[in-house]
PDB file of C-alpha atoms in Angstrom:
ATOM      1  CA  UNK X   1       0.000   0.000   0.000  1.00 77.00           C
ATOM      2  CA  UNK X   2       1.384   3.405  -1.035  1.00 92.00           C
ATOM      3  CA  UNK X   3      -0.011   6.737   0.512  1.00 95.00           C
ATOM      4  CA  UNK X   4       0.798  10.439   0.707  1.00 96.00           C
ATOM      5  CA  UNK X   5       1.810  10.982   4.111  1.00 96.00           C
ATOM      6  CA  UNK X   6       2.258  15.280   5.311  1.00 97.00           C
ATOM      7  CA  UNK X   7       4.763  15.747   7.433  1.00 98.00           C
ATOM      8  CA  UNK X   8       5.648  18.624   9.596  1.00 98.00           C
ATOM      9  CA  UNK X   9       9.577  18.812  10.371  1.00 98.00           C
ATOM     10  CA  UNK X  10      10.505  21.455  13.165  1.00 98.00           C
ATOM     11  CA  UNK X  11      13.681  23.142  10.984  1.00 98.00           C
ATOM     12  CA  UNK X  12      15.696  25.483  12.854  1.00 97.00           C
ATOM     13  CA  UNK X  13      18.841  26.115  15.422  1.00 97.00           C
ATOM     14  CA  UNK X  14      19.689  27.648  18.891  1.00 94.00           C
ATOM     15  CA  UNK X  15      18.320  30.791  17.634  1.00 96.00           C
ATOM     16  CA  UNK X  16      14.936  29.533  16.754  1.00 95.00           C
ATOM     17  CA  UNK X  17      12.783  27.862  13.907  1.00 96.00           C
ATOM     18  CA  UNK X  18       9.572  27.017  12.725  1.00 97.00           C
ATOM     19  CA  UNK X  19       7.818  24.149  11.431  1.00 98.00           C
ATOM     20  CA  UNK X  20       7.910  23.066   7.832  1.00 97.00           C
ATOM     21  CA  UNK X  21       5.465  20.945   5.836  1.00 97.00           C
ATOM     22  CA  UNK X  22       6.194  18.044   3.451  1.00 98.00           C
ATOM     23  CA  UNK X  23       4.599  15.857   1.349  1.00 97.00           C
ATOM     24  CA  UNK X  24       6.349  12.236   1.525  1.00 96.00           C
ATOM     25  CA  UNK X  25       5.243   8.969  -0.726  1.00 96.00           C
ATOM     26  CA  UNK X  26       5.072   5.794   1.810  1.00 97.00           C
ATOM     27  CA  UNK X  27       5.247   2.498   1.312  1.00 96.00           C
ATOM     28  CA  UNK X  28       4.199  -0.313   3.019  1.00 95.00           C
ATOM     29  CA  UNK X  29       6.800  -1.369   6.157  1.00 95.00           C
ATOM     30  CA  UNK X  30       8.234   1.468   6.236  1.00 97.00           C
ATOM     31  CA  UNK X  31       9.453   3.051   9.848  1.00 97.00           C
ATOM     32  CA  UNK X  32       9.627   6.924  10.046  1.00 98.00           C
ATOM     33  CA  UNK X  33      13.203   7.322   9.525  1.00 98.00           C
ATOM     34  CA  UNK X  34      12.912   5.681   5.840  1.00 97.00           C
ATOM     35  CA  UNK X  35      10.814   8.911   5.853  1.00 97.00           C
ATOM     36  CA  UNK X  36      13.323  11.461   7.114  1.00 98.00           C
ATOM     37  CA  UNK X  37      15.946  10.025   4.491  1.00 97.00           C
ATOM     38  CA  UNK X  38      13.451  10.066   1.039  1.00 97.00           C
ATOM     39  CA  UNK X  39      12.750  14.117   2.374  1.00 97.00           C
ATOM     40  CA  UNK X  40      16.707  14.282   2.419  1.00 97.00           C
ATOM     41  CA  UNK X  41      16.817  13.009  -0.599  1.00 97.00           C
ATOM     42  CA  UNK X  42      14.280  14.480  -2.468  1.00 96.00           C
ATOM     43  CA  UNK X  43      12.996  17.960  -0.924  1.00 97.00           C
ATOM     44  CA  UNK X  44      15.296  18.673   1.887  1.00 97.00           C
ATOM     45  CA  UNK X  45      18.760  17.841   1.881  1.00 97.00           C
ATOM     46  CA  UNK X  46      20.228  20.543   3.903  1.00 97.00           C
ATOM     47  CA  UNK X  47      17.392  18.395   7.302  1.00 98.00           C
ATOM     48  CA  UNK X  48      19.861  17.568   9.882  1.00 98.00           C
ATOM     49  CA  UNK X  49      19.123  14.257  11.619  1.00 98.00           C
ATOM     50  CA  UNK X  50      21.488  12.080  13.627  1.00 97.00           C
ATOM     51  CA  UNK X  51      21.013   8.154  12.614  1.00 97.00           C
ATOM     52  CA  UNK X  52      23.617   5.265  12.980  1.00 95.00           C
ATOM     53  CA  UNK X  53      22.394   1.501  12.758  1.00 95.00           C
ATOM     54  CA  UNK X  54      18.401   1.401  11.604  1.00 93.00           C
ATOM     55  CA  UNK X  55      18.144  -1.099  13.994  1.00 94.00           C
ATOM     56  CA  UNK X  56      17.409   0.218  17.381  1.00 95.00           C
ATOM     57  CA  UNK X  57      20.070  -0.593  18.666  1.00 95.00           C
ATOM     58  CA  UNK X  58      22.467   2.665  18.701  1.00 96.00           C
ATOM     59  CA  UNK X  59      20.310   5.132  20.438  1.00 96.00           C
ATOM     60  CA  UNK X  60      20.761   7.913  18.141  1.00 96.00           C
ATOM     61  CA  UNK X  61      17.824   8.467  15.852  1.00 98.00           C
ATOM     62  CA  UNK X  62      16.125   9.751  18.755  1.00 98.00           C
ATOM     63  CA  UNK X  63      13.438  12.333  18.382  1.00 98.00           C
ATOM     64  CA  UNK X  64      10.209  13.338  19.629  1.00 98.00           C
ATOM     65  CA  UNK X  65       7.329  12.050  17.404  1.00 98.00           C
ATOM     66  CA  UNK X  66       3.539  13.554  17.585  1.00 97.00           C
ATOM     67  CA  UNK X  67       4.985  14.421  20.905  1.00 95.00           C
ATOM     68  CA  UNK X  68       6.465  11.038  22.177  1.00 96.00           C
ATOM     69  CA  UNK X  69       9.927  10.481  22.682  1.00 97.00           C
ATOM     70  CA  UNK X  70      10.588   7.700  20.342  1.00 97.00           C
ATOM     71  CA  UNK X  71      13.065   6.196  18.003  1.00 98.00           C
ATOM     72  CA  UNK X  72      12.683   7.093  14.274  1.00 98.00           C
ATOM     73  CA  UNK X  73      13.778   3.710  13.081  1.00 98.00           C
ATOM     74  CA  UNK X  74      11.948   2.492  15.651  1.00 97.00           C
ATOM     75  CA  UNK X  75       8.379   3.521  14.640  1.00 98.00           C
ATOM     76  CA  UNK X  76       6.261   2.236  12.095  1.00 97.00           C
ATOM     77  CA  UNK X  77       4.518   4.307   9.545  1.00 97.00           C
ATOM     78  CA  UNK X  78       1.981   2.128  10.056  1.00 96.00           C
ATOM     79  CA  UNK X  79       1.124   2.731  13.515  1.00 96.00           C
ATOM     80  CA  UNK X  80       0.287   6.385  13.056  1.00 96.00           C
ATOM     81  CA  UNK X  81      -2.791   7.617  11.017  1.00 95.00           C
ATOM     82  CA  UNK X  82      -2.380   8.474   7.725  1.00 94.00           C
ATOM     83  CA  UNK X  83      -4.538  10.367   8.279  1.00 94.00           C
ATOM     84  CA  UNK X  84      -3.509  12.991  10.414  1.00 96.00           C
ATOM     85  CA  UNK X  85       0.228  15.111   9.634  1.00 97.00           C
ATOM     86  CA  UNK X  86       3.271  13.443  11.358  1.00 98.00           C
ATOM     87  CA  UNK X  87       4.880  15.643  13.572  1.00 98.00           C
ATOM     88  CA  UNK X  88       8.473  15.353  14.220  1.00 98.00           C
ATOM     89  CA  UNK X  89      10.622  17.417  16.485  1.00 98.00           C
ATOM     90  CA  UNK X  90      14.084  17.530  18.356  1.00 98.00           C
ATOM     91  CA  UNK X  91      13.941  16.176  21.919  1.00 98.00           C
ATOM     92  CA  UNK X  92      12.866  19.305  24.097  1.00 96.00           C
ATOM     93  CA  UNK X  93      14.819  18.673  27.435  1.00 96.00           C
ATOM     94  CA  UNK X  94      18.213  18.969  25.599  1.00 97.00           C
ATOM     95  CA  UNK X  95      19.390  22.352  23.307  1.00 97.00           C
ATOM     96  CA  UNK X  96      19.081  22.104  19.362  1.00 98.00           C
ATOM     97  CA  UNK X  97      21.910  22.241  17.211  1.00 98.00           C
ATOM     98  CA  UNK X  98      20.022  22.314  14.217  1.00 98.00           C
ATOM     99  CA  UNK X  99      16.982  20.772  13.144  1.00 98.00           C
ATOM    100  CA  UNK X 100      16.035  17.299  14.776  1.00 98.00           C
ATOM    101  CA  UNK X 101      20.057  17.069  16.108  1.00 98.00           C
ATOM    102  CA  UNK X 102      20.088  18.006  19.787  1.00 98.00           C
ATOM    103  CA  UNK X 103      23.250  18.740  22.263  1.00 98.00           C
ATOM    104  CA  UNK X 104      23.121  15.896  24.641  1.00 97.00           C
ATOM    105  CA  UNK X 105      26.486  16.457  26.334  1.00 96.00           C
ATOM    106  CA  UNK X 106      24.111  16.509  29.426  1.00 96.00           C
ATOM    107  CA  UNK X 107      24.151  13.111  29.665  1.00 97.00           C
ATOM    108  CA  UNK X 108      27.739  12.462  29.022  1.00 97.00           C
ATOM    109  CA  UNK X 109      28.719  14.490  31.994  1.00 96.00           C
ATOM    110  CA  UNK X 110      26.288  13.066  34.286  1.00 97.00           C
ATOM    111  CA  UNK X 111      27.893   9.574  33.020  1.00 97.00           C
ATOM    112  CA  UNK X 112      31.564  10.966  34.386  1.00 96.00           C
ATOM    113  CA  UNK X 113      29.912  11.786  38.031  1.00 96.00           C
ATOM    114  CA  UNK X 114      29.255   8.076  38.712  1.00 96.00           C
ATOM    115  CA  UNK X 115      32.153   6.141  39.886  1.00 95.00           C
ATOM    116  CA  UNK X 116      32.323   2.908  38.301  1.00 94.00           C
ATOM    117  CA  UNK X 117      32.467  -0.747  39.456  1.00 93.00           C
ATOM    118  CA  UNK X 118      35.077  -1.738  42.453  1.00 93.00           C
ATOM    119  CA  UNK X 119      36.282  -4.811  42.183  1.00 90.00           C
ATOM    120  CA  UNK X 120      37.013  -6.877  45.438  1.00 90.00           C
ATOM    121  CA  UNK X 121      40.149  -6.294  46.743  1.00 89.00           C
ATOM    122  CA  UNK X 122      42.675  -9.780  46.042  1.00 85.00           C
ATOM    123  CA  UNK X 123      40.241 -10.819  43.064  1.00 82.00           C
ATOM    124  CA  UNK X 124      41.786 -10.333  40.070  1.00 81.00           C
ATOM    125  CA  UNK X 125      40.284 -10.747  36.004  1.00 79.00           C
ATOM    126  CA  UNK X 126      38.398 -13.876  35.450  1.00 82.00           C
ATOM    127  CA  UNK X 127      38.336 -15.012  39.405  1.00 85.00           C
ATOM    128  CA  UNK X 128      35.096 -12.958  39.836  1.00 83.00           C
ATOM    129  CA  UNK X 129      32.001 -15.623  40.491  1.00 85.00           C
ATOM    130  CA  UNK X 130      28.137 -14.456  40.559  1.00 85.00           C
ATOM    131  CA  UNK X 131      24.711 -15.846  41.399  1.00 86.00           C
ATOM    132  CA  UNK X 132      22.939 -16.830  37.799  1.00 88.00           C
ATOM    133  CA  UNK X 133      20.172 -14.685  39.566  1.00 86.00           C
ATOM    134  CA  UNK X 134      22.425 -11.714  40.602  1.00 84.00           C
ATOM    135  CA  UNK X 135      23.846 -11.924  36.918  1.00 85.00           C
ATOM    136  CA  UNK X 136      19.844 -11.738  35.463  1.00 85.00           C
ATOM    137  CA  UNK X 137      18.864  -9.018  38.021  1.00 85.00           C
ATOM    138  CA  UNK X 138      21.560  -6.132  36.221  1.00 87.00           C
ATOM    139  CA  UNK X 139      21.548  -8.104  32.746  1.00 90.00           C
ATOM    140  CA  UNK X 140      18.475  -5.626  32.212  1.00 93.00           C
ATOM    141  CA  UNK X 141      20.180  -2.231  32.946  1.00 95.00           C
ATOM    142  CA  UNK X 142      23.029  -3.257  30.569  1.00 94.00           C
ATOM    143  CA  UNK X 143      20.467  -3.434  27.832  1.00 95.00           C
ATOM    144  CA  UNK X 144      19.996   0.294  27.971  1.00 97.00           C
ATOM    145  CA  UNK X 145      21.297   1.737  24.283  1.00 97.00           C
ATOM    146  CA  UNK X 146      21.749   5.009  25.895  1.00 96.00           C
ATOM    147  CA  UNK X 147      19.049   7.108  23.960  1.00 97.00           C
ATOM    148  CA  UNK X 148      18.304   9.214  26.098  1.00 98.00           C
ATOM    149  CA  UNK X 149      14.687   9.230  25.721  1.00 98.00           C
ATOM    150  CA  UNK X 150      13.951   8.371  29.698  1.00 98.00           C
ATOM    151  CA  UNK X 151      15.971  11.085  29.805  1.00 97.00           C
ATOM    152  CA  UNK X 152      13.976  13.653  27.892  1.00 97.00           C
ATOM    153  CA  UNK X 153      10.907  12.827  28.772  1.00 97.00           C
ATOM    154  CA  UNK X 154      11.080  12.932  32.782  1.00 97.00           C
ATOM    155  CA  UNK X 155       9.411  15.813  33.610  1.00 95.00           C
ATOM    156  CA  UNK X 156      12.042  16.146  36.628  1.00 96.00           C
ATOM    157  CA  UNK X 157      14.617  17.314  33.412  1.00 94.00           C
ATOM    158  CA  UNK X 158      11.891  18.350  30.829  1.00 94.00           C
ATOM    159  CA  UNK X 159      10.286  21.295  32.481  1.00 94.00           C
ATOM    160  CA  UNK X 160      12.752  22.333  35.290  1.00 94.00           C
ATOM    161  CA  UNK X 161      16.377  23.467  33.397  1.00 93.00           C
ATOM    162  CA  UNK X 162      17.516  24.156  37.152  1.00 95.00           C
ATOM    163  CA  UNK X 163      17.694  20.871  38.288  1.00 95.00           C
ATOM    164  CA  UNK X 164      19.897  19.486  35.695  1.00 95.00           C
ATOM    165  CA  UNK X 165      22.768  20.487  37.822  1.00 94.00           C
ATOM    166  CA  UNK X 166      21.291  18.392  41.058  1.00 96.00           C
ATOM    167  CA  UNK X 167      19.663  15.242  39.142  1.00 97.00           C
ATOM    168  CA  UNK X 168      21.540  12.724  36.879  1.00 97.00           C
ATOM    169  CA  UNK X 169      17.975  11.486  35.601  1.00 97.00           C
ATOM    170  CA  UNK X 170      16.463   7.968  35.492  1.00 97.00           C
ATOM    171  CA  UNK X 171      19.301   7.046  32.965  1.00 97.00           C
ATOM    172  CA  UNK X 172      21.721   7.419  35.274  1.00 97.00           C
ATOM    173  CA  UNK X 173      20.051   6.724  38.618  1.00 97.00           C
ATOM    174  CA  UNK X 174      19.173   3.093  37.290  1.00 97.00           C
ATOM    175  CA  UNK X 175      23.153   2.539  36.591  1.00 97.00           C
ATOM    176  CA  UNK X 176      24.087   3.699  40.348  1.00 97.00           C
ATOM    177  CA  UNK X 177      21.154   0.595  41.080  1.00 96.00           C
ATOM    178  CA  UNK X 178      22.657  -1.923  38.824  1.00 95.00           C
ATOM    179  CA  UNK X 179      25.963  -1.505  41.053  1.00 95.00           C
ATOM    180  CA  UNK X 180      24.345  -1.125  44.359  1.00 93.00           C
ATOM    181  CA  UNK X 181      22.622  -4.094  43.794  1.00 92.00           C
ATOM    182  CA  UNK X 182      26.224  -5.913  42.237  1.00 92.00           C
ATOM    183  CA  UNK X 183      26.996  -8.515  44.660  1.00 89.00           C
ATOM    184  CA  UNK X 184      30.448  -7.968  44.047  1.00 91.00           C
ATOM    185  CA  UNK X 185      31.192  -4.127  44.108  1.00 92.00           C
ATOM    186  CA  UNK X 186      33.369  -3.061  47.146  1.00 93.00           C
ATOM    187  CA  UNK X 187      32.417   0.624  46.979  1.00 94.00           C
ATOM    188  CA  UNK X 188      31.393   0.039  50.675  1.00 90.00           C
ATOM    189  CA  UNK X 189      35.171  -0.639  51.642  1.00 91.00           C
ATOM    190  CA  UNK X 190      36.425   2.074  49.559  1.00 92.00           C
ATOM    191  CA  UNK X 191      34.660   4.207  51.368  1.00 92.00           C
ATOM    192  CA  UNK X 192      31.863   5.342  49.001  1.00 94.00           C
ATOM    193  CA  UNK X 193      28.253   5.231  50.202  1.00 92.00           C
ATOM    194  CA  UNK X 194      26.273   4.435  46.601  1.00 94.00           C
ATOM    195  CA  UNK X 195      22.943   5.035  48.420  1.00 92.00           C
ATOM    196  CA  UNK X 196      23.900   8.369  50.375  1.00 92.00           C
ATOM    197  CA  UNK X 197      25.171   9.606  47.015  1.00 95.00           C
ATOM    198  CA  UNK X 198      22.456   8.892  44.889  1.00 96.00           C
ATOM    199  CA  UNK X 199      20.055  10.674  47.290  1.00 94.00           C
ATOM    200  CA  UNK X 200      22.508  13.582  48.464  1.00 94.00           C
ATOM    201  CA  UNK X 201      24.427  13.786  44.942  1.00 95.00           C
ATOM    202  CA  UNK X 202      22.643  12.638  42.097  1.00 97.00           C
ATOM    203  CA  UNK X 203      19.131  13.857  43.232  1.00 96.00           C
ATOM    204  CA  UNK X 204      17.277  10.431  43.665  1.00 96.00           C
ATOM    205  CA  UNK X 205      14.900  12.245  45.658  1.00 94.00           C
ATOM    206  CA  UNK X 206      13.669  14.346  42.546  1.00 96.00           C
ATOM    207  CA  UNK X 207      12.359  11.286  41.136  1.00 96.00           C
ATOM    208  CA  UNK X 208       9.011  10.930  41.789  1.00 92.00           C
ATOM    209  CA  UNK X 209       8.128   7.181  40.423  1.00 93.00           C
ATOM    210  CA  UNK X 210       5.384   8.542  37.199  1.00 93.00           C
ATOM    211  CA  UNK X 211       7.330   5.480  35.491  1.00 96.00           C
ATOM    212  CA  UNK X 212       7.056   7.556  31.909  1.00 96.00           C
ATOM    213  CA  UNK X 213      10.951   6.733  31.621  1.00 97.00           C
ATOM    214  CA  UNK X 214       9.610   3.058  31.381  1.00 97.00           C
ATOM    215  CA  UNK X 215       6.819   3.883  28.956  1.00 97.00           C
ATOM    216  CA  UNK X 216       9.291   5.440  26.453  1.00 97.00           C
ATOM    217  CA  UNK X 217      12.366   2.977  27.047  1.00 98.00           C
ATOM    218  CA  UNK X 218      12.647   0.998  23.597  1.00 97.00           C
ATOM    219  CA  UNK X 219      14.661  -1.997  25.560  1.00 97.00           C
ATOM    220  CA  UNK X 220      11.590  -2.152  27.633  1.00 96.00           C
ATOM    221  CA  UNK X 221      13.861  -1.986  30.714  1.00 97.00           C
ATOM    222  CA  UNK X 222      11.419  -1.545  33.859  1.00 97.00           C
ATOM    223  CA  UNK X 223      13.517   1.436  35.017  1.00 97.00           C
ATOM    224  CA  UNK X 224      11.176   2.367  37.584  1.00 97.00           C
ATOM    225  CA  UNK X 225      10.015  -0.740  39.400  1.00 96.00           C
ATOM    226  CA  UNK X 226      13.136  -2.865  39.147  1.00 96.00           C
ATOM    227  CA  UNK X 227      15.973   0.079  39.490  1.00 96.00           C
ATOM    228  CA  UNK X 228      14.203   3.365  40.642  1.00 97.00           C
ATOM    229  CA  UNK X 229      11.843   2.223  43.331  1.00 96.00           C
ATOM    230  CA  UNK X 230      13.881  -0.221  45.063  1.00 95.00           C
ATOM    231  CA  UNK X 231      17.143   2.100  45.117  1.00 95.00           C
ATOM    232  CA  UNK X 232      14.756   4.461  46.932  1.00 95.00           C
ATOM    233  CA  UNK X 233      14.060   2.012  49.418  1.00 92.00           C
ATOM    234  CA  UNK X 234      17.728   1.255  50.154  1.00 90.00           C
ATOM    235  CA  UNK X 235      18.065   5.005  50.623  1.00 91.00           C
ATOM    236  CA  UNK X 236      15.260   4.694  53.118  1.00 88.00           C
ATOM    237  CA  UNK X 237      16.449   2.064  54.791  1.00 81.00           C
ATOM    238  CA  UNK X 238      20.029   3.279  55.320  1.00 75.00           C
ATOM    239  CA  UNK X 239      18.249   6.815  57.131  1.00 71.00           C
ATOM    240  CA  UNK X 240      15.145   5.409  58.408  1.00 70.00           C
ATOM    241  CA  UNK X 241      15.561   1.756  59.226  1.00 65.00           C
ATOM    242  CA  UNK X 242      16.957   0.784  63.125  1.00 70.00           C
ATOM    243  CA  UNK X 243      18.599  -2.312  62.121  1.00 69.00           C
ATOM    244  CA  UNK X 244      20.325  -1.209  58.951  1.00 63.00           C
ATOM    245  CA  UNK X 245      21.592   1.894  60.463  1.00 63.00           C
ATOM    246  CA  UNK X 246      23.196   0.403  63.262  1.00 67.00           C
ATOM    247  CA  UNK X 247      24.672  -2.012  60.676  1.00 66.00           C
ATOM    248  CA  UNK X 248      26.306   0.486  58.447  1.00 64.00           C
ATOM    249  CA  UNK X 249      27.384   1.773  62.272  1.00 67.00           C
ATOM    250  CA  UNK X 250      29.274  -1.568  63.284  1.00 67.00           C
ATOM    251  CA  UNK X 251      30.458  -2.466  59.718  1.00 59.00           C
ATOM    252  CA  UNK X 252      27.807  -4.889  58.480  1.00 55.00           C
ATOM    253  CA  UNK X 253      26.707  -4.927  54.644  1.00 54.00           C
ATOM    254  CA  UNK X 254      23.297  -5.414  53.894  1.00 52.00           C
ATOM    255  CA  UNK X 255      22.790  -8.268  51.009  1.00 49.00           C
ATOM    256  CA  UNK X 256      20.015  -6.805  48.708  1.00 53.00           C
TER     257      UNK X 256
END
């Protein structure tokens, strides 16, 4: 099945821009980004759009479509009405560049704040040994692509441009999880409190569970109820909880 589709393409930079109207031939299969490339080659070839893989695996096609955060090779013409324009846009919680191509460095230099993994001390490569369950449990964080689109469309970094300085976002809050929950990370003995710094450094307590970084997450990684929500109860737990203060007091590590 072939149709006329209209799209409207926000075209513009850091100075501002305005949306522009196109007429694009579609075929049937076709995802949005097969799109975005026949309007480069055909009516706009100056359209600025960052793309790597078509596969949904590289995180970079990301864009906001009809006003979801979603991946352009990601989403099927045929899931949107044809009849009714498709409206595609640059994700809003980060700056333009130009066109659909947004400065994301935001992310990158939240990624540098988080110290990373700590191995045991006396273990060296290949003598580390793990739980088939404890593997399974942070198997699903490492699926994240790094789109950024939990990212954009928490409202925490979406609407508030002040608290990008205090909150890493769900992005990054699920990867301090993933190693607070590592069986085998000796941040504890190195001195650094995971917990006390996602709450006092990386803004944990911004978050306030709406779960629409799930909703958008093309891994289908259940940010919120498997990373989020139960770092937020360790947090509790190390300021609220008798037992598990006077734990942390005497020296005793609480196995999650």
């Amino acid at each position: 099945m072939t149709y006329q589709a209209e799209f409207r393409v926000w075209r513009g930079d850091s100075t501002g821009g305005s949306f522009e109207s196109y007429r694009v031939e579609v075929h049937e299969g076709e995802v949005v980004l097969d799109l975005v490339h026949r309007l480069q080659a055909t009516q706009a070839p100056d359209l600025a759009v960052r793309w790597n893989c078509k596969a949904g695996k590289c995180g970079s096609c990301s864009a906001e479509i009809n006003g979801r955060p979603r991946l352009l090779c990601m989403t099927r013409m045929s899931t949107l009405s044809p009849d009714e324009p498709v409206v595609i846009t640059p994700l809003r919680a980060f700056p333009v560049l130009r066109d659909l191509v947004t400065d994301v460095s935001f992310n990158y230099a939240k990624a540098r704040e988080i110290p990373g993994f700590i191995p045991p001390a006396g273990l060296g490569p290949g003598e580390y040994r793990m739980q088939q369950e404890d593997v399974e449990r942070s198997q699903e964080f490492r699926k994240c692509i790094e789109c950024f689109l939990c990212q954009d469309t928490c409202h925490v970094v979406r609407d508030h441009e002040e608290n990008k300085s205090v909150f890493a976002g769900p992005r990054f809050l699920m990867r301090v999880a993933e190693l607070d929950m590592h069986p085998l990370d000796a941040a504890a003995e190195a001195g650094l409190d995971r917990r006390a710094t996602a709450q006092d450094v990386h803004g944990l307590g911004y978050c306030n569970i709406t779960k629409c970084c799930t909703e958008v997450c093309p891994e289908q990684i259940r940010i919120t109820d498997n990373a989020l929500i139960p770092l937020k109860e360790r947090v509790a737990d190390l300021k609220y909880h008798p037992l598990v203060w006077l734990g942390s007091r005497i020296g005793l590590r609480r196995k999650d």
